[in-house]
Short mmCIF file of C-alpha atoms and ligand atoms in Angstrom, two decimals:
data_model
loop_
_atom_site.label_atom_id
_atom_site.label_comp_id
_atom_site.label_asym_id
_atom_site.label_seq_id
_atom_site.Cartn_x
_atom_site.Cartn_y
_atom_site.Cartn_z
CA MET A 1 176.58 32.18 77.57
CA ARG A 2 176.96 28.52 76.78
CA PRO A 3 179.03 27.71 73.72
CA ARG A 4 176.99 26.45 70.83
CA LYS A 5 177.05 22.72 70.43
CA LYS A 6 179.50 21.60 67.76
CA PRO A 7 178.00 19.41 65.06
CA SER A 8 178.95 15.81 65.78
CA PRO A 9 181.86 14.76 63.54
CA GLY A 10 179.88 11.86 62.11
CA LYS A 11 177.39 14.26 60.59
CA GLN A 12 179.92 16.57 58.99
CA HIS A 13 179.68 16.39 55.20
CA ARG A 14 182.71 14.68 53.71
CA SER A 15 183.87 14.35 50.14
CA GLY A 16 186.84 13.40 48.07
CA PHE A 17 188.45 11.71 45.10
CA VAL A 18 189.32 8.06 45.52
CA SER A 19 191.37 6.15 42.93
CA ILE A 20 191.02 2.39 42.56
CA LEU A 21 194.17 0.63 41.47
CA GLY A 22 195.88 -2.73 41.33
CA ARG A 23 197.18 -5.20 38.82
CA PRO A 24 194.89 -6.33 35.97
CA ASN A 25 191.92 -8.62 36.72
CA THR A 26 191.72 -8.08 40.50
CA GLY A 27 188.12 -6.84 40.19
CA LYS A 28 188.62 -3.06 40.24
CA SER A 29 185.84 -2.32 37.77
CA THR A 30 183.49 -4.77 39.51
CA LEU A 31 184.27 -2.97 42.77
CA LEU A 32 183.58 0.45 41.26
CA ASN A 33 180.22 -0.76 39.96
CA ALA A 34 179.36 -2.35 43.31
CA LEU A 35 180.29 0.73 45.32
CA VAL A 36 178.37 3.10 43.06
CA GLY A 37 175.49 0.66 42.66
CA VAL A 38 175.31 1.04 38.87
CA LYS A 39 177.29 -0.73 36.19
CA LEU A 40 179.48 2.03 34.79
CA ALA A 41 182.66 0.16 34.00
CA ILE A 42 182.74 -2.90 31.80
CA VAL A 43 183.98 -6.14 33.31
CA ALA A 44 185.56 -9.19 31.72
CA ASN A 45 187.67 -12.09 32.75
CA LYS A 46 190.55 -10.66 30.70
CA PRO A 47 193.39 -8.40 31.69
CA GLN A 48 193.31 -4.85 30.34
CA THR A 49 189.57 -4.65 29.86
CA THR A 50 189.57 -1.11 31.22
CA ARG A 51 191.49 1.19 28.89
CA THR A 52 190.84 4.63 30.33
CA THR A 53 190.11 5.98 33.76
CA ILE A 54 186.42 5.89 34.57
CA GLN A 55 184.70 8.01 37.10
CA GLY A 56 181.77 6.92 39.25
CA VAL A 57 180.13 9.12 41.85
CA TRP A 58 178.50 7.80 45.02
CA THR A 59 176.38 10.26 46.97
CA THR A 60 174.79 9.82 50.40
CA ASP A 61 173.18 12.38 52.72
CA HIS A 62 176.50 13.00 54.44
CA ALA A 63 179.14 12.27 51.85
CA GLN A 64 180.05 12.28 48.22
CA VAL A 65 182.80 10.07 46.89
CA VAL A 66 184.19 10.34 43.38
CA PHE A 67 185.75 7.00 42.50
CA ILE A 68 188.23 6.71 39.66
CA ASP A 69 188.66 3.23 38.18
CA THR A 70 191.96 2.71 36.37
CA PRO A 71 193.39 0.26 33.84
CA GLY A 72 195.36 -2.48 35.59
CA ILE A 73 198.99 -1.70 36.27
CA HIS A 74 201.12 -3.68 33.86
CA SER A 75 204.22 -3.57 31.75
CA GLY A 76 204.02 -3.69 28.00
CA ASP A 77 205.33 -1.22 25.57
CA SER A 78 202.80 -0.61 22.81
CA LYS A 79 201.40 2.90 22.38
CA ILE A 80 198.08 1.93 23.92
CA ASN A 81 199.85 0.42 26.93
CA ARG A 82 201.82 3.60 27.45
CA ARG A 83 198.62 5.63 27.25
CA MET A 84 197.02 3.39 29.86
CA MET A 85 199.98 3.89 32.20
CA ASP A 86 199.79 7.66 31.68
CA SER A 87 196.15 7.63 32.66
CA ILE A 88 197.00 5.66 35.82
CA ARG A 89 199.65 8.21 36.78
CA GLN A 90 197.14 11.03 36.31
CA ALA A 91 194.62 9.15 38.44
CA LEU A 92 197.17 9.10 41.25
CA ASP A 93 197.72 12.86 41.33
CA HIS A 94 196.06 14.78 44.13
CA ARG A 95 193.92 11.96 45.45
CA ASP A 96 192.39 12.01 48.90
CA LEU A 97 192.52 8.26 49.17
CA LEU A 98 193.56 5.17 47.21
CA LEU A 99 191.94 1.75 47.14
CA PHE A 100 194.61 -0.84 46.42
CA VAL A 101 192.80 -3.92 45.16
CA ILE A 102 194.32 -7.36 45.67
CA ASP A 103 192.94 -10.66 44.36
CA ALA A 104 192.77 -12.65 47.61
CA SER A 105 192.29 -15.91 45.73
CA ARG A 106 195.77 -15.77 44.19
CA GLU A 107 199.32 -15.62 45.38
CA PRO A 108 200.72 -12.07 45.09
CA GLY A 109 203.14 -11.71 42.18
CA ALA A 110 205.47 -9.25 40.49
CA GLU A 111 202.58 -7.22 39.07
CA ASP A 112 201.13 -6.70 42.55
CA ALA A 113 204.53 -5.47 43.72
CA ARG A 114 204.70 -3.03 40.82
CA ALA A 115 201.24 -1.73 41.65
CA LEU A 116 202.17 -1.32 45.31
CA GLU A 117 205.22 0.71 44.26
CA LEU A 118 202.86 3.23 42.62
CA VAL A 119 200.78 3.41 45.81
CA LYS A 120 203.92 4.24 47.75
CA GLN A 121 205.01 6.87 45.26
CA ALA A 122 201.58 8.52 45.31
CA GLY A 123 201.95 9.20 49.02
CA ALA A 124 198.17 9.37 49.63
CA PRO A 125 196.50 7.32 52.37
CA ALA A 126 195.51 3.91 51.04
CA ILE A 127 193.10 1.15 51.99
CA ALA A 128 194.05 -2.42 51.07
CA VAL A 129 191.01 -4.19 49.63
CA PHE A 130 191.24 -8.00 49.52
CA ASN A 131 188.73 -8.92 46.83
CA LYS A 132 187.19 -12.22 45.68
CA ILE A 133 186.94 -13.69 49.20
CA ASP A 134 184.00 -15.74 47.90
CA LEU A 135 186.68 -17.86 46.19
CA VAL A 136 188.62 -18.41 49.42
CA LYS A 137 187.16 -21.53 51.02
CA ASP A 138 188.96 -21.28 54.34
CA LYS A 139 188.73 -17.65 55.44
CA ARG A 140 191.60 -18.16 57.89
CA ALA A 141 193.87 -18.25 54.85
CA LEU A 142 193.23 -14.50 54.50
CA LEU A 143 195.07 -13.64 57.70
CA PRO A 144 198.63 -14.36 56.55
CA LEU A 145 197.95 -12.49 53.29
CA MET A 146 196.63 -9.49 55.18
CA ASP A 147 199.61 -9.62 57.55
CA ARG A 148 201.95 -9.66 54.62
CA TYR A 149 200.43 -6.48 53.19
CA ARG A 150 200.29 -4.86 56.61
CA GLN A 151 204.06 -5.20 56.72
CA LEU A 152 204.58 -4.01 53.15
CA HIS A 153 202.82 -0.66 53.55
CA GLY A 154 201.14 1.52 56.15
CA PHE A 155 197.58 0.99 54.90
CA THR A 156 194.95 2.88 56.90
CA ASP A 157 192.65 -0.15 56.75
CA LEU A 158 192.70 -3.69 55.40
CA VAL A 159 189.26 -4.84 54.27
CA PRO A 160 188.28 -8.24 52.84
CA VAL A 161 185.39 -8.03 50.34
CA SER A 162 183.63 -9.80 47.55
CA ALA A 163 182.76 -7.17 44.97
CA ARG A 164 180.74 -9.78 43.12
CA LYS A 165 178.67 -10.97 46.10
CA GLY A 166 178.61 -7.66 47.99
CA ASP A 167 180.29 -9.02 51.13
CA GLY A 168 182.23 -6.48 53.17
CA LEU A 169 181.17 -3.51 51.07
CA ASP A 170 179.46 -1.66 53.92
CA THR A 171 182.57 -1.96 56.04
CA LEU A 172 184.59 -0.67 53.10
CA ARG A 173 182.20 2.24 52.46
CA ASN A 174 182.40 3.26 56.13
CA ALA A 175 186.19 3.07 56.11
CA ILE A 176 186.32 5.22 52.97
CA ILE A 177 184.06 7.93 54.37
CA GLU A 178 185.96 7.98 57.64
CA ARG A 179 189.23 8.68 55.81
CA LEU A 180 187.89 11.50 53.64
CA PRO A 181 188.29 15.13 54.63
CA PRO A 182 185.29 17.35 55.39
CA GLY A 183 184.13 18.98 52.17
CA PRO A 184 181.15 19.84 50.00
CA ALA A 185 179.47 17.75 47.32
CA TYR A 186 181.13 18.48 43.96
CA PHE A 187 178.31 17.15 41.80
CA PRO A 188 174.50 17.15 41.91
CA LYS A 189 172.99 14.23 43.83
CA ASP A 190 171.95 12.30 40.73
CA HIS A 191 175.27 12.67 38.88
CA LEU A 192 176.80 9.24 38.30
CA THR A 193 179.67 9.61 35.88
CA ASP A 194 181.55 11.96 33.63
CA GLN A 195 181.40 9.53 30.73
CA PRO A 196 179.23 10.69 27.85
CA GLU A 197 176.50 8.27 26.75
CA ARG A 198 178.29 7.64 23.45
CA PHE A 199 181.28 6.31 25.33
CA LEU A 200 179.14 4.17 27.66
CA VAL A 201 177.48 2.61 24.64
CA SER A 202 180.80 1.88 22.89
CA GLU A 203 182.13 0.29 26.07
CA ILE A 204 179.03 -1.90 26.49
CA ILE A 205 179.51 -3.14 22.92
CA ARG A 206 183.16 -3.85 23.67
CA GLU A 207 182.22 -5.81 26.80
CA LYS A 208 179.86 -8.06 24.86
CA ILE A 209 182.65 -8.72 22.36
CA LEU A 210 185.12 -9.59 25.12
CA ALA A 211 182.60 -12.04 26.56
CA VAL A 212 182.48 -14.12 23.36
CA THR A 213 186.06 -13.91 22.08
CA ARG A 214 189.34 -15.37 23.23
CA ASP A 215 193.07 -15.22 22.70
CA GLU A 216 194.31 -12.26 20.73
CA VAL A 217 190.94 -10.86 19.69
CA PRO A 218 190.06 -8.87 22.86
CA HIS A 219 193.19 -6.75 22.67
CA ALA A 220 192.71 -6.15 18.96
CA VAL A 221 189.21 -4.72 19.31
CA ALA A 222 188.21 -1.06 19.47
CA VAL A 223 184.73 0.40 19.09
CA THR A 224 183.86 3.82 17.70
CA VAL A 225 180.43 5.41 17.54
CA ASP A 226 180.02 7.01 14.13
CA GLU A 227 176.41 8.15 14.26
CA TRP A 228 174.07 9.03 17.09
CA LYS A 229 170.53 10.15 16.36
CA GLU A 230 167.81 10.74 18.90
CA GLU A 231 164.38 10.15 17.43
CA GLY A 232 161.89 10.69 20.22
CA ARG A 233 162.24 7.77 22.61
CA LEU A 234 164.49 5.84 20.24
CA THR A 235 168.24 6.40 19.93
CA ARG A 236 169.74 5.20 16.69
CA VAL A 237 173.44 4.37 16.88
CA ALA A 238 175.84 3.27 14.18
CA ALA A 239 179.08 1.88 15.57
CA THR A 240 182.19 0.37 14.02
CA ILE A 241 184.06 -2.48 15.61
CA HIS A 242 187.69 -2.23 14.57
CA VAL A 243 189.89 -5.30 14.44
CA GLU A 244 193.42 -5.70 13.16
CA ARG A 245 193.13 -8.68 10.84
CA PRO A 246 190.59 -10.26 8.48
CA GLY A 247 190.65 -13.47 10.56
CA GLN A 248 189.49 -11.53 13.61
CA ARG A 249 186.70 -9.99 11.56
CA ALA A 250 185.53 -13.48 10.59
CA ILE A 251 185.56 -14.56 14.25
CA LEU A 252 183.43 -11.59 15.25
CA LEU A 253 180.93 -12.11 12.45
CA GLY A 254 180.52 -15.81 13.09
CA GLU A 255 178.61 -18.06 10.73
CA ARG A 256 176.13 -16.03 8.70
CA GLY A 257 176.78 -13.09 11.01
CA GLU A 258 175.23 -14.90 13.97
CA ARG A 259 177.86 -13.90 16.49
CA LEU A 260 177.70 -10.22 15.61
CA LYS A 261 173.94 -10.35 15.85
CA SER A 262 174.04 -11.82 19.33
CA ILE A 263 176.66 -9.24 20.43
CA GLY A 264 174.34 -6.52 19.12
CA THR A 265 171.27 -7.86 20.94
CA LYS A 266 173.06 -8.20 24.27
CA ALA A 267 174.56 -4.72 23.95
CA ARG A 268 171.23 -3.17 22.99
CA LEU A 269 169.44 -4.66 26.01
CA GLU A 270 172.10 -3.36 28.35
CA CYS A 271 172.09 0.12 26.79
CA GLU A 272 168.33 0.24 27.25
CA ALA A 273 168.58 -0.86 30.89
CA LEU A 274 171.35 1.61 31.72
CA LEU A 275 170.05 4.64 29.86
CA GLY A 276 166.33 4.02 30.21
CA ARG A 277 165.16 4.29 26.62
CA ARG A 278 165.02 2.29 23.42
CA PHE A 279 168.08 1.78 21.24
CA PHE A 280 168.72 0.66 17.72
CA LEU A 281 172.33 -0.48 17.24
CA GLY A 282 173.82 -0.88 13.79
CA LEU A 283 177.18 -2.65 14.10
CA PHE A 284 179.85 -2.89 11.40
CA VAL A 285 183.14 -4.75 11.60
CA ARG A 286 186.13 -3.22 9.90
CA VAL A 287 189.77 -4.19 9.60
CA SER A 288 191.84 -1.21 10.76
CA LYS A 289 195.38 -2.46 10.62
CA ASP A 290 197.69 -1.45 13.50
CA TRP A 291 195.20 0.85 15.20
CA ARG A 292 196.96 0.18 18.50
CA GLU A 293 200.02 2.01 17.22
CA SER A 294 198.22 4.95 15.61
CA ASP A 295 198.30 8.16 17.62
CA ALA A 296 195.45 9.67 15.65
CA PHE A 297 193.24 6.65 16.14
CA LEU A 298 193.99 6.42 19.86
CA ARG A 299 193.20 10.11 20.24
CA ASP A 300 189.85 9.61 18.54
CA LEU A 301 189.11 6.67 20.79
CA ASP A 302 189.58 8.65 23.99
CA TRP A 303 186.44 10.66 24.62
CA ARG A 304 188.37 13.11 26.79
CA THR A 305 190.18 14.46 23.75
CA ALA A 306 187.11 14.50 21.52
N1 GDP B 401 184.59 -14.69 42.25
C1 GDP B 401 184.72 -13.36 42.12
N2 GDP B 401 185.05 -12.85 40.92
C2 GDP B 401 185.18 -11.52 40.83
C3 GDP B 401 184.98 -10.64 41.93
N3 GDP B 401 185.20 -9.37 41.51
C4 GDP B 401 185.51 -9.45 40.19
N4 GDP B 401 185.49 -10.74 39.77
C5 GDP B 401 185.76 -11.22 38.39
O1 GDP B 401 187.10 -10.97 38.05
C6 GDP B 401 187.23 -10.68 36.66
C7 GDP B 401 187.90 -9.34 36.46
O2 GDP B 401 187.04 -8.32 36.94
P1 GDP B 401 187.22 -6.80 36.52
O3 GDP B 401 186.32 -6.00 37.41
O4 GDP B 401 187.10 -6.60 35.05
O5 GDP B 401 188.74 -6.60 36.97
P2 GDP B 401 189.73 -5.36 36.70
O6 GDP B 401 190.58 -5.76 35.54
O7 GDP B 401 190.56 -5.26 37.96
O8 GDP B 401 188.89 -4.15 36.46
C8 GDP B 401 185.80 -10.72 36.10
O9 GDP B 401 185.59 -11.99 35.54
C9 GDP B 401 184.95 -10.51 37.34
O10 GDP B 401 183.65 -11.05 37.20
C10 GDP B 401 184.63 -11.23 43.19
O11 GDP B 401 184.43 -10.57 44.22
N5 GDP B 401 184.52 -12.60 43.22
MG1 MG B 402 188.81 -2.87 34.89
#
């Protein structure tokens, strides 16, 4: 009797958990969104935009990848910073693969070295992703940078990409699937994230705030959803934007409340696009002094502990 033909390895279903890490602002959240194909993580040109780990699931006929986006690796000693570092450490436990994201348009610095240290400690296979190549005029300049990282760590692959433009993402997706072990799908095909809608909405509001504020305001802002009512095809949300000082409240309100209004409109449109129904957003700005140092407040902010 002839032995039965083995399924070809390419067709074997593969799955796994893949953490995305790197120093702040390298484009980790943009990369997560691009790989999953849906905007799940908010993006801003500010360090520490991402405050918790965010999961995004990408499913194909032959593979399912659960990506975990993390806050940028940084030093800083406030309570919220320590919480962010804790969530990064958790995201490194028991991972099948790591994506170490480097901003290819900048010289590597101390923060990159710190992030690489965590990759080494995690001990999982890692792919080096050189992001923002759209900003690198002469692509030959990438080679010495890639060589440098090749010598610093035994990466399984080194892949140049532009998360913003989509360049190199197919190569990266193939490399990821190739490195994952055979395994079943953990989630239904249409499952995209573990974040509840309330959290997605609060994050979208926060993103619109980050886009219009500068200096100390972004770090001082937190958003809580206080009321959530579904009325047929309309979802009515009341949310509070917490700031630390009256001056920051004035900045957010703008003249005659214009700035807050524009934040609200932009956030509403994006909520409607992401969640596919109509929203009414009522936004309030409140001064909550020292929220960044309050354990109780930080616990309330984290939907995982809700
Ligand atoms: N030019 C360019 N900018 C990018 C790319 N990826 C991300 N960015 C920008 O870099 C900034 C930080 O992105 P974000 O995803 O929030 O970075 P994170 O802090 O690592 O999560 C944002 O302004 C992004 O629009 C890219 O491929 N090319
Ligand atoms: Mg981020």
